[in-house]
Amino acid sequence: MTSAAALALAVVGVGCGNKPSGDIKPDGTNGPATAPAATEWRVGAYFSLSGEDSAFGVDSRDGIELAVDDINKAGGIKKKPMKVLFEDDKSKPEEASNKVLQLIDRDKVVAILGEVASSRSRSGGIIANKKKIPMITPSSTSPDVTRIGPFVFRVCFTDDVQGPTGAEFVIKKLGKKKIAILFASDDLYSSGLAKEFKDAVTKMGGEIVIEKKFLKKETNFTTYINEIKDAKPEIIYAPVYYNAMVPIARQAKAVGVKGDMFMGGDGWDAEELLKDAGDEMEGAYFTNHYAPDVPWPNAKAFLTKYQDRFKHPPTSVAAQAYDATNLLADAIGRATSDTPESIRDAIASTKNFGGATGNITINADRNADKAVVVVKIHDKKFTYFATVGDKSGTVPAATAAPAPEKK
Ligand code: PHE
């Protein structure tokens, strides 16, 4: 647990008059397995707090801590505080499995929050499901994640929604039909989203003029970009994480391919993209779950609170982690008993939960039916551009998608 969260709990002191006997000792071991459940809701969180995708982990942790402090200030859940134990999986799928196992076997958590990257949510989710501890991923969109089994949930849409939505936006709103795709073939999210997008483009009468795959370890994209350039696409779809998009954008600009030639998915969502390639990405669009200026209820209050505390605007990843935490707390509160099975059932029956990222109803496949937001990169900021396919009732009719841009 970070010092900020520890402090919040200490200051609030909900139910903490006596130190819980099952608390983690300085040597990392914990006390009697039965004690923690009696005094606090112990929740495990595993994220990429270090390593190549650290922005995802750090932003998620910030969103979770903001939510936990609110929950505990309001008296906790069923009069007990929520305590989140964070583990760093170092951006590695193997570590994700280890950390989830540790949180369950050593720390006896009743539920788990994590991860952002689908590849790591899959590794961690397999363990959580096997051990029958409910897990909610705030941000993983690969359909494979919740398919693991009945204990794995998400509070976001899936890539078989995001891909076709991106395709529809490119073809119908931007009016571009000749499309290139550039993606990481050895990443679950990137390759899955590329496929969903490609299938939708073909169905909608668009043409994939070239498709280039790379491996996650690659850092030089100039050859691919030049080949793409030669194929003369009207737009390049790059469903990759921010840490790959930064060098892609920089190397593209160097050979004359500008930001407005790119379209992406939610994996672009990190401050680092704006900081390190904001100029190069000017004019690019991507599908996402949220942007700081989304015009719907609950988003504004979250934005203010988040900015006040962290002094920068929240990313979608932070907003989703905040929502996942609050939704979990709500489910623990509704559960008919304190067991992980009962909490699982309560998560599964969540309807119309008002989050910062929209209204969340958990469907029969343990996914959320939510609006896809199109974000435009402008002036080194992520700005809300449109909402597509809202089935959740999140978006007030008056703020539905604006007219397409004339170019
Ligand atoms: N959807 C991505 C995945 O499944 C993770 C992600 C979500 C990244 C939102 C950034 C923002 O891997």
Short mmCIF file of C-alpha atoms and ligand atoms in Angstrom, two decimals:
data_model
loop_
_atom_site.label_atom_id
_atom_site.label_comp_id
_atom_site.label_asym_id
_atom_site.label_seq_id
_atom_site.Cartn_x
_atom_site.Cartn_y
_atom_site.Cartn_z
CA MET A 1 0.00 0.00 0.00
CA THR A 2 1.31 3.46 -0.77
CA SER A 3 1.86 6.06 1.86
CA ALA A 4 -1.00 8.20 0.51
CA ALA A 5 -3.53 5.43 0.94
CA ALA A 6 -2.12 4.47 4.32
CA LEU A 7 -2.42 8.04 5.43
CA ALA A 8 -5.98 8.32 4.20
CA LEU A 9 -6.96 5.25 6.16
CA ALA A 10 -5.12 6.46 9.22
CA VAL A 11 -6.67 9.92 9.06
CA VAL A 12 -10.12 8.58 8.45
CA GLY A 13 -9.64 5.77 10.89
CA VAL A 14 -12.88 4.03 9.97
CA GLY A 15 -13.05 0.93 12.07
CA CYS A 16 -9.34 1.16 12.70
CA GLY A 17 -9.37 1.97 16.39
CA ASN A 18 -7.53 -1.23 17.05
CA LYS A 19 -4.94 -2.33 14.58
CA PRO A 20 -6.38 -5.31 12.73
CA SER A 21 -4.59 -8.42 13.89
CA GLY A 22 -4.44 -9.71 10.32
CA ASP A 23 -2.59 -6.70 8.96
CA ILE A 24 0.53 -7.13 6.85
CA LYS A 25 3.59 -7.15 9.09
CA PRO A 26 6.74 -5.28 8.09
CA ASP A 27 8.33 -8.53 6.95
CA GLY A 28 5.60 -8.96 4.35
CA THR A 29 3.84 -11.85 6.03
CA ASN A 30 0.30 -11.56 7.27
CA GLY A 31 -1.40 -12.56 10.45
CA PRO A 32 -4.16 -15.11 10.99
CA ALA A 33 -6.12 -15.73 7.82
CA THR A 34 -9.48 -15.18 9.43
CA ALA A 35 -8.76 -11.85 11.10
CA PRO A 36 -8.61 -9.49 8.11
CA ALA A 37 -12.07 -10.29 6.88
CA ALA A 38 -13.44 -9.30 10.23
CA THR A 39 -11.98 -5.82 10.32
CA GLU A 40 -11.59 -4.63 6.74
CA TRP A 41 -12.39 -5.44 3.15
CA ARG A 42 -9.10 -6.59 1.82
CA VAL A 43 -8.87 -6.13 -1.95
CA GLY A 44 -5.87 -7.03 -4.10
CA ALA A 45 -4.70 -4.88 -7.00
CA TYR A 46 -2.06 -5.91 -9.54
CA PHE A 47 -0.81 -3.42 -12.09
CA SER A 48 2.24 -2.42 -14.13
CA LEU A 49 3.64 0.01 -11.57
CA SER A 50 7.03 -0.34 -13.25
CA GLY A 51 8.30 -1.55 -16.61
CA GLU A 52 7.33 -0.59 -20.15
CA ASP A 53 3.65 0.15 -19.46
CA SER A 54 4.13 1.85 -16.09
CA ALA A 55 1.88 4.79 -16.99
CA PHE A 56 -1.07 2.38 -17.07
CA GLY A 57 -0.31 1.03 -13.61
CA VAL A 58 0.42 4.35 -11.93
CA ASP A 59 -2.72 5.99 -13.34
CA SER A 60 -4.84 3.01 -12.27
CA ARG A 61 -3.43 3.18 -8.75
CA ASP A 62 -4.23 6.89 -8.53
CA GLY A 63 -7.82 6.26 -9.64
CA ILE A 64 -8.22 3.44 -7.11
CA GLU A 65 -6.78 5.45 -4.22
CA LEU A 66 -9.09 8.35 -4.97
CA ALA A 67 -12.08 6.02 -4.86
CA VAL A 68 -10.95 4.16 -1.72
CA ASP A 69 -10.44 7.39 0.20
CA ASP A 70 -13.98 8.49 -0.68
CA ILE A 71 -15.42 5.11 0.27
CA ASN A 72 -13.67 5.11 3.63
CA LYS A 73 -14.45 8.75 4.37
CA ALA A 74 -18.10 7.88 3.88
CA GLY A 75 -17.82 5.16 6.52
CA GLY A 76 -16.51 2.23 4.52
CA ILE A 77 -18.67 -0.68 3.37
CA LYS A 78 -20.97 -2.31 5.92
CA LYS A 79 -19.04 -0.31 8.52
CA LYS A 80 -15.67 -1.75 7.53
CA PRO A 81 -12.99 0.15 5.58
CA MET A 82 -11.76 -1.04 2.21
CA LYS A 83 -8.07 -1.69 2.07
CA VAL A 84 -6.35 -2.16 -1.27
CA LEU A 85 -3.04 -4.02 -1.40
CA PHE A 86 -1.08 -3.07 -4.53
CA GLU A 87 1.31 -5.41 -6.30
CA ASP A 88 3.62 -4.47 -9.17
CA ASP A 89 3.68 -7.01 -12.00
CA LYS A 90 6.47 -5.05 -13.73
CA SER A 91 4.51 -5.10 -17.04
CA LYS A 92 5.04 -8.88 -17.35
CA PRO A 93 2.30 -11.52 -17.81
CA GLU A 94 4.20 -14.14 -15.73
CA GLU A 95 4.51 -11.69 -12.86
CA ALA A 96 0.78 -10.95 -13.12
CA SER A 97 0.01 -14.63 -12.40
CA ASN A 98 2.45 -14.67 -9.47
CA LYS A 99 1.06 -11.51 -7.94
CA VAL A 100 -2.55 -12.67 -8.18
CA LEU A 101 -1.63 -15.97 -6.55
CA GLN A 102 0.18 -14.11 -3.77
CA LEU A 103 -2.73 -11.77 -3.14
CA ILE A 104 -5.09 -14.71 -2.85
CA ASP A 105 -2.99 -17.25 -0.95
CA ARG A 106 -0.90 -14.97 1.23
CA ASP A 107 -3.10 -11.91 1.71
CA LYS A 108 -6.53 -13.59 1.59
CA VAL A 109 -8.14 -10.86 -0.48
CA VAL A 110 -11.90 -11.07 -1.14
CA ALA A 111 -11.65 -9.54 -4.63
CA ILE A 112 -9.08 -8.35 -7.14
CA LEU A 113 -8.69 -5.26 -9.32
CA GLY A 114 -6.43 -5.48 -12.38
CA GLU A 115 -4.94 -5.29 -14.96
CA VAL A 116 -4.92 -2.80 -17.82
CA ALA A 117 -3.15 -4.77 -20.57
CA SER A 118 -5.31 -7.65 -21.75
CA SER A 119 -2.33 -10.03 -21.88
CA ARG A 120 -1.73 -9.54 -18.15
CA SER A 121 -5.41 -9.57 -17.20
CA ARG A 122 -5.59 -12.90 -18.93
CA SER A 123 -2.68 -14.37 -16.96
CA GLY A 124 -3.98 -13.00 -13.68
CA GLY A 125 -7.60 -13.80 -14.48
CA ILE A 126 -6.87 -17.49 -15.03
CA ILE A 127 -5.58 -17.71 -11.45
CA ALA A 128 -8.39 -15.64 -9.91
CA ASN A 129 -11.01 -17.71 -11.68
CA LYS A 130 -9.39 -20.97 -10.64
CA LYS A 131 -9.25 -19.80 -7.03
CA LYS A 132 -12.84 -18.48 -7.22
CA ILE A 133 -11.96 -14.92 -6.23
CA PRO A 134 -13.81 -12.27 -8.26
CA MET A 135 -11.62 -10.06 -10.40
CA ILE A 136 -12.62 -6.85 -12.17
CA THR A 137 -10.39 -5.48 -14.88
CA PRO A 138 -11.01 -1.76 -15.28
CA SER A 139 -9.56 -1.46 -18.77
CA SER A 140 -8.78 -4.74 -20.55
CA THR A 141 -10.79 -4.97 -23.75
CA SER A 142 -9.77 -8.30 -25.33
CA PRO A 143 -12.86 -10.56 -25.45
CA ASP A 144 -10.61 -13.41 -24.25
CA VAL A 145 -10.26 -11.93 -20.78
CA THR A 146 -13.79 -12.38 -19.45
CA ARG A 147 -14.17 -15.60 -21.43
CA ILE A 148 -11.83 -17.16 -18.85
CA GLY A 149 -14.79 -17.88 -16.62
CA PRO A 150 -17.46 -16.79 -14.14
CA PHE A 151 -15.18 -14.91 -11.72
CA VAL A 152 -13.71 -12.49 -14.27
CA PHE A 153 -15.45 -9.18 -15.03
CA ARG A 154 -14.71 -5.90 -16.71
CA VAL A 155 -16.23 -2.41 -16.52
CA CYS A 156 -15.42 -1.50 -20.11
CA PHE A 157 -16.48 -2.44 -23.64
CA THR A 158 -14.69 -5.15 -25.62
CA ASP A 159 -12.56 -4.99 -28.76
CA ASP A 160 -15.26 -6.61 -30.87
CA VAL A 161 -17.15 -3.37 -30.19
CA GLN A 162 -14.18 -0.99 -30.26
CA GLY A 163 -12.74 -2.33 -33.57
CA PRO A 164 -15.94 -2.03 -35.62
CA THR A 165 -16.66 1.38 -34.05
CA GLY A 166 -13.23 2.60 -35.14
CA ALA A 167 -13.85 1.20 -38.63
CA GLU A 168 -17.22 2.90 -38.86
CA PHE A 169 -15.73 6.20 -37.76
CA VAL A 170 -12.93 6.04 -40.33
CA ILE A 171 -15.18 4.99 -43.21
CA LYS A 172 -18.41 6.82 -42.50
CA LYS A 173 -17.37 9.92 -40.55
CA LEU A 174 -13.92 10.59 -41.98
CA GLY A 175 -14.87 9.21 -45.39
CA LYS A 176 -11.62 7.27 -45.81
CA LYS A 177 -11.68 3.90 -47.55
CA LYS A 178 -8.05 2.96 -48.26
CA ILE A 179 -6.63 1.93 -44.93
CA ALA A 180 -3.27 0.63 -43.66
CA ILE A 181 -2.88 -1.33 -40.43
CA LEU A 182 0.20 -1.44 -38.19
CA PHE A 183 0.13 -3.59 -35.05
CA ALA A 184 2.08 -5.79 -32.61
CA SER A 185 1.51 -9.41 -33.63
CA ASP A 186 2.72 -10.83 -30.31
CA ASP A 187 0.33 -8.83 -28.14
CA LEU A 188 -3.18 -10.10 -27.34
CA TYR A 189 -4.77 -6.64 -27.38
CA SER A 190 -3.01 -5.24 -30.44
CA SER A 191 -3.46 -8.28 -32.68
CA GLY A 192 -7.05 -8.85 -31.53
CA LEU A 193 -8.14 -5.27 -32.08
CA ALA A 194 -6.39 -5.16 -35.48
CA LYS A 195 -8.39 -8.21 -36.55
CA GLU A 196 -11.74 -6.86 -35.33
CA PHE A 197 -11.07 -3.59 -37.13
CA LYS A 198 -9.96 -5.27 -40.32
CA ASP A 199 -13.01 -7.57 -40.49
CA ALA A 200 -15.32 -4.60 -39.99
CA VAL A 201 -13.57 -2.50 -42.64
CA THR A 202 -13.95 -5.27 -45.19
CA LYS A 203 -17.64 -5.66 -44.35
CA MET A 204 -18.22 -1.92 -44.68
CA GLY A 205 -16.68 -1.80 -48.13
CA GLY A 206 -13.32 -0.33 -47.15
CA GLU A 207 -10.00 -1.66 -48.37
CA ILE A 208 -6.96 -2.67 -46.33
CA VAL A 209 -4.19 -1.60 -48.70
CA ILE A 210 -1.37 -2.88 -46.52
CA GLU A 211 -0.95 -4.64 -43.19
CA LYS A 212 2.32 -4.53 -41.24
CA LYS A 213 3.04 -6.45 -38.06
CA PHE A 214 5.88 -5.93 -35.64
CA LEU A 215 7.07 -7.60 -32.43
CA LYS A 216 6.77 -5.79 -29.13
CA LYS A 217 10.51 -5.67 -28.67
CA GLU A 218 11.03 -3.70 -31.92
CA THR A 219 11.91 -0.02 -31.75
CA ASN A 220 12.65 0.91 -35.34
CA PHE A 221 9.54 1.33 -37.45
CA THR A 222 10.90 3.36 -40.34
CA THR A 223 10.92 0.49 -42.84
CA TYR A 224 7.29 -0.38 -42.07
CA ILE A 225 6.25 3.25 -42.29
CA ASN A 226 7.95 3.67 -45.66
CA GLU A 227 6.27 0.54 -47.01
CA ILE A 228 2.94 1.84 -45.73
CA LYS A 229 3.61 5.21 -47.34
CA ASP A 230 4.28 3.52 -50.68
CA ALA A 231 0.89 1.74 -50.48
CA LYS A 232 -0.77 5.19 -50.39
CA PRO A 233 -3.40 4.69 -47.69
CA GLU A 234 -5.73 7.52 -46.70
CA ILE A 235 -5.30 6.64 -43.04
CA ILE A 236 -3.18 4.29 -40.88
CA TYR A 237 -4.87 2.31 -38.10
CA ALA A 238 -2.37 1.61 -35.30
CA PRO A 239 -3.99 -0.27 -32.39
CA VAL A 240 -0.87 -0.24 -30.22
CA TYR A 241 0.08 0.95 -26.73
CA TYR A 242 1.38 4.47 -26.16
CA ASN A 243 4.92 3.22 -25.64
CA ALA A 244 5.02 1.92 -29.25
CA MET A 245 3.04 4.83 -30.65
CA VAL A 246 5.57 7.41 -29.47
CA PRO A 247 8.44 6.09 -31.65
CA ILE A 248 6.04 5.27 -34.50
CA ALA A 249 4.74 8.86 -34.55
CA ARG A 250 8.22 10.36 -34.34
CA GLN A 251 9.67 8.15 -37.05
CA ALA A 252 6.60 8.72 -39.22
CA LYS A 253 6.93 12.48 -38.98
CA ALA A 254 10.58 12.20 -39.96
CA VAL A 255 9.55 10.62 -43.29
CA GLY A 256 6.68 13.05 -43.81
CA VAL A 257 3.73 11.07 -42.40
CA LYS A 258 1.86 13.39 -40.08
CA GLY A 259 -0.32 12.84 -37.02
CA ASP A 260 -3.64 13.25 -38.84
CA MET A 261 -2.77 10.15 -40.88
CA PHE A 262 -3.22 8.00 -37.76
CA MET A 263 -6.20 6.45 -36.04
CA GLY A 264 -5.80 4.33 -32.90
CA GLY A 265 -7.52 2.52 -30.05
CA ASP A 266 -7.65 2.97 -26.28
CA GLY A 267 -4.05 1.78 -25.88
CA TRP A 268 -2.85 5.27 -26.82
CA ASP A 269 -4.31 6.65 -23.60
CA ALA A 270 -1.36 7.92 -21.53
CA GLU A 271 0.05 11.37 -20.71
CA GLU A 272 3.37 10.14 -22.09
CA LEU A 273 1.96 10.07 -25.60
CA LEU A 274 1.16 13.78 -25.37
CA LYS A 275 4.41 14.65 -23.63
CA ASP A 276 6.71 12.68 -25.90
CA ALA A 277 4.88 12.86 -29.24
CA GLY A 278 2.17 15.50 -28.79
CA ASP A 279 3.30 17.52 -31.82
CA GLU A 280 3.74 14.46 -34.01
CA MET A 281 0.25 13.22 -33.09
CA GLU A 282 -1.63 16.46 -33.74
CA GLY A 283 -4.91 15.74 -35.50
CA ALA A 284 -4.99 12.00 -34.81
CA TYR A 285 -8.15 10.30 -33.58
CA PHE A 286 -8.56 7.26 -31.36
CA THR A 287 -11.38 5.30 -29.78
CA ASN A 288 -11.42 5.36 -26.00
CA HIS A 289 -13.62 5.05 -22.90
CA TYR A 290 -13.34 8.57 -21.63
CA ALA A 291 -11.75 11.98 -22.08
CA PRO A 292 -11.50 14.68 -19.40
CA ASP A 293 -14.12 16.79 -21.21
CA VAL A 294 -16.77 14.12 -21.87
CA PRO A 295 -20.14 15.83 -21.48
CA TRP A 296 -21.94 13.42 -19.21
CA PRO A 297 -23.01 13.23 -15.60
CA ASN A 298 -20.51 12.06 -12.94
CA ALA A 299 -17.53 12.87 -15.16
CA LYS A 300 -17.24 16.45 -13.99
CA ALA A 301 -17.14 15.72 -10.26
CA PHE A 302 -14.50 13.06 -10.84
CA LEU A 303 -12.41 15.41 -13.00
CA THR A 304 -12.41 18.13 -10.34
CA LYS A 305 -11.52 15.75 -7.55
CA TYR A 306 -8.79 14.06 -9.54
CA GLN A 307 -7.21 17.32 -10.76
CA ASP A 308 -7.23 18.78 -7.25
CA ARG A 309 -5.35 15.80 -5.89
CA PHE A 310 -2.97 14.86 -8.69
CA LYS A 311 -2.53 18.24 -10.44
CA HIS A 312 -3.02 16.85 -13.93
CA PRO A 313 -6.06 15.65 -15.90
CA PRO A 314 -7.06 12.01 -15.49
CA THR A 315 -6.51 9.51 -18.26
CA SER A 316 -9.18 7.04 -19.22
CA VAL A 317 -7.21 4.36 -17.38
CA ALA A 318 -7.44 6.37 -14.14
CA ALA A 319 -11.17 7.02 -14.61
CA GLN A 320 -11.89 3.35 -15.24
CA ALA A 321 -9.90 2.22 -12.21
CA TYR A 322 -11.89 4.71 -10.14
CA ASP A 323 -15.14 3.29 -11.52
CA ALA A 324 -14.08 -0.35 -11.04
CA THR A 325 -13.26 0.35 -7.39
CA ASN A 326 -16.55 2.09 -6.68
CA LEU A 327 -18.49 -0.61 -8.50
CA LEU A 328 -16.73 -3.28 -6.46
CA ALA A 329 -17.51 -1.42 -3.23
CA ASP A 330 -21.15 -1.17 -4.30
CA ALA A 331 -21.24 -4.91 -4.99
CA ILE A 332 -19.62 -5.78 -1.64
CA GLY A 333 -22.29 -3.61 -0.03
CA ARG A 334 -25.10 -5.46 -1.83
CA ALA A 335 -23.66 -8.96 -1.41
CA THR A 336 -25.81 -11.17 0.79
CA SER A 337 -22.74 -12.49 2.60
CA ASP A 338 -19.06 -11.60 2.91
CA THR A 339 -17.72 -14.48 0.82
CA PRO A 340 -15.96 -14.03 -2.54
CA GLU A 341 -18.74 -16.12 -4.17
CA SER A 342 -21.40 -13.81 -2.85
CA ILE A 343 -19.42 -10.72 -3.93
CA ARG A 344 -19.09 -12.32 -7.37
CA ASP A 345 -22.85 -12.70 -7.62
CA ALA A 346 -23.38 -9.08 -6.60
CA ILE A 347 -20.91 -7.84 -9.24
CA ALA A 348 -22.72 -9.97 -11.84
CA SER A 349 -26.04 -8.34 -11.00
CA THR A 350 -24.79 -4.74 -11.25
CA LYS A 351 -27.21 -2.56 -13.19
CA ASN A 352 -26.93 1.06 -14.22
CA PHE A 353 -24.07 1.93 -11.93
CA GLY A 354 -23.29 5.62 -12.50
CA GLY A 355 -19.55 5.86 -13.09
CA ALA A 356 -17.26 8.66 -14.26
CA THR A 357 -16.91 6.74 -17.53
CA GLY A 358 -20.65 6.28 -17.98
CA ASN A 359 -23.46 4.03 -16.86
CA ILE A 360 -22.28 0.51 -16.22
CA THR A 361 -24.47 -2.57 -16.46
CA ILE A 362 -22.66 -5.90 -16.23
CA ASN A 363 -24.07 -8.11 -19.00
CA ALA A 364 -24.39 -11.90 -19.13
CA ASP A 365 -20.85 -12.19 -20.53
CA ARG A 366 -19.49 -10.18 -17.56
CA ASN A 367 -18.67 -7.22 -19.82
CA ALA A 368 -20.06 -3.70 -19.74
CA ASP A 369 -22.19 -2.33 -22.57
CA LYS A 370 -20.81 1.15 -22.86
CA ALA A 371 -20.44 4.01 -25.26
CA VAL A 372 -17.25 4.27 -27.31
CA VAL A 373 -15.74 7.73 -27.20
CA VAL A 374 -13.75 9.15 -30.11
CA VAL A 375 -10.92 11.34 -28.85
CA LYS A 376 -8.99 13.82 -30.97
CA ILE A 377 -5.43 14.84 -30.19
CA HIS A 378 -5.31 18.59 -30.40
CA ASP A 379 -2.84 21.07 -28.89
CA LYS A 380 -1.16 18.24 -26.97
CA LYS A 381 -4.42 17.36 -25.27
CA PHE A 382 -6.92 14.50 -25.48
CA THR A 383 -10.18 16.19 -26.45
CA TYR A 384 -13.61 14.64 -26.64
CA PHE A 385 -14.82 14.50 -30.24
CA ALA A 386 -17.81 12.17 -30.42
CA THR A 387 -19.64 9.29 -28.81
CA VAL A 388 -20.56 6.27 -30.89
CA GLY A 389 -23.00 3.47 -30.16
CA ASP A 390 -24.22 4.37 -26.69
CA LYS A 391 -26.51 1.64 -25.44
CA SER A 392 -25.99 2.46 -21.78
CA GLY A 393 -27.99 5.65 -21.56
CA THR A 394 -24.81 7.47 -20.53
CA VAL A 395 -24.92 10.17 -23.14
CA PRO A 396 -27.62 12.82 -22.96
CA ALA A 397 -29.27 12.97 -26.42
CA ALA A 398 -28.36 16.63 -26.83
CA THR A 399 -24.65 15.85 -26.67
CA ALA A 400 -24.57 12.96 -29.15
CA ALA A 401 -21.93 12.84 -31.87
CA PRO A 402 -21.14 16.09 -33.68
CA ALA A 403 -21.10 16.27 -37.47
CA PRO A 404 -18.02 14.86 -39.20
CA GLU A 405 -15.18 17.23 -39.87
CA LYS A 406 -14.83 18.69 -43.33
CA LYS A 407 -11.30 18.40 -44.64
N1 PHE B 1 -7.71 -1.98 -23.67
C1 PHE B 1 -6.29 -2.16 -23.49
C2 PHE B 1 -6.03 -3.66 -23.41
O1 PHE B 1 -6.92 -4.42 -23.29
C3 PHE B 1 -5.77 -1.47 -22.27
C4 PHE B 1 -6.02 0.01 -22.19
C5 PHE B 1 -7.27 0.51 -21.89
C6 PHE B 1 -5.02 0.90 -22.41
C7 PHE B 1 -7.52 1.88 -21.81
C8 PHE B 1 -5.25 2.27 -22.34
C9 PHE B 1 -6.51 2.74 -22.06
O2 PHE B 1 -4.94 -4.14 -23.43
#
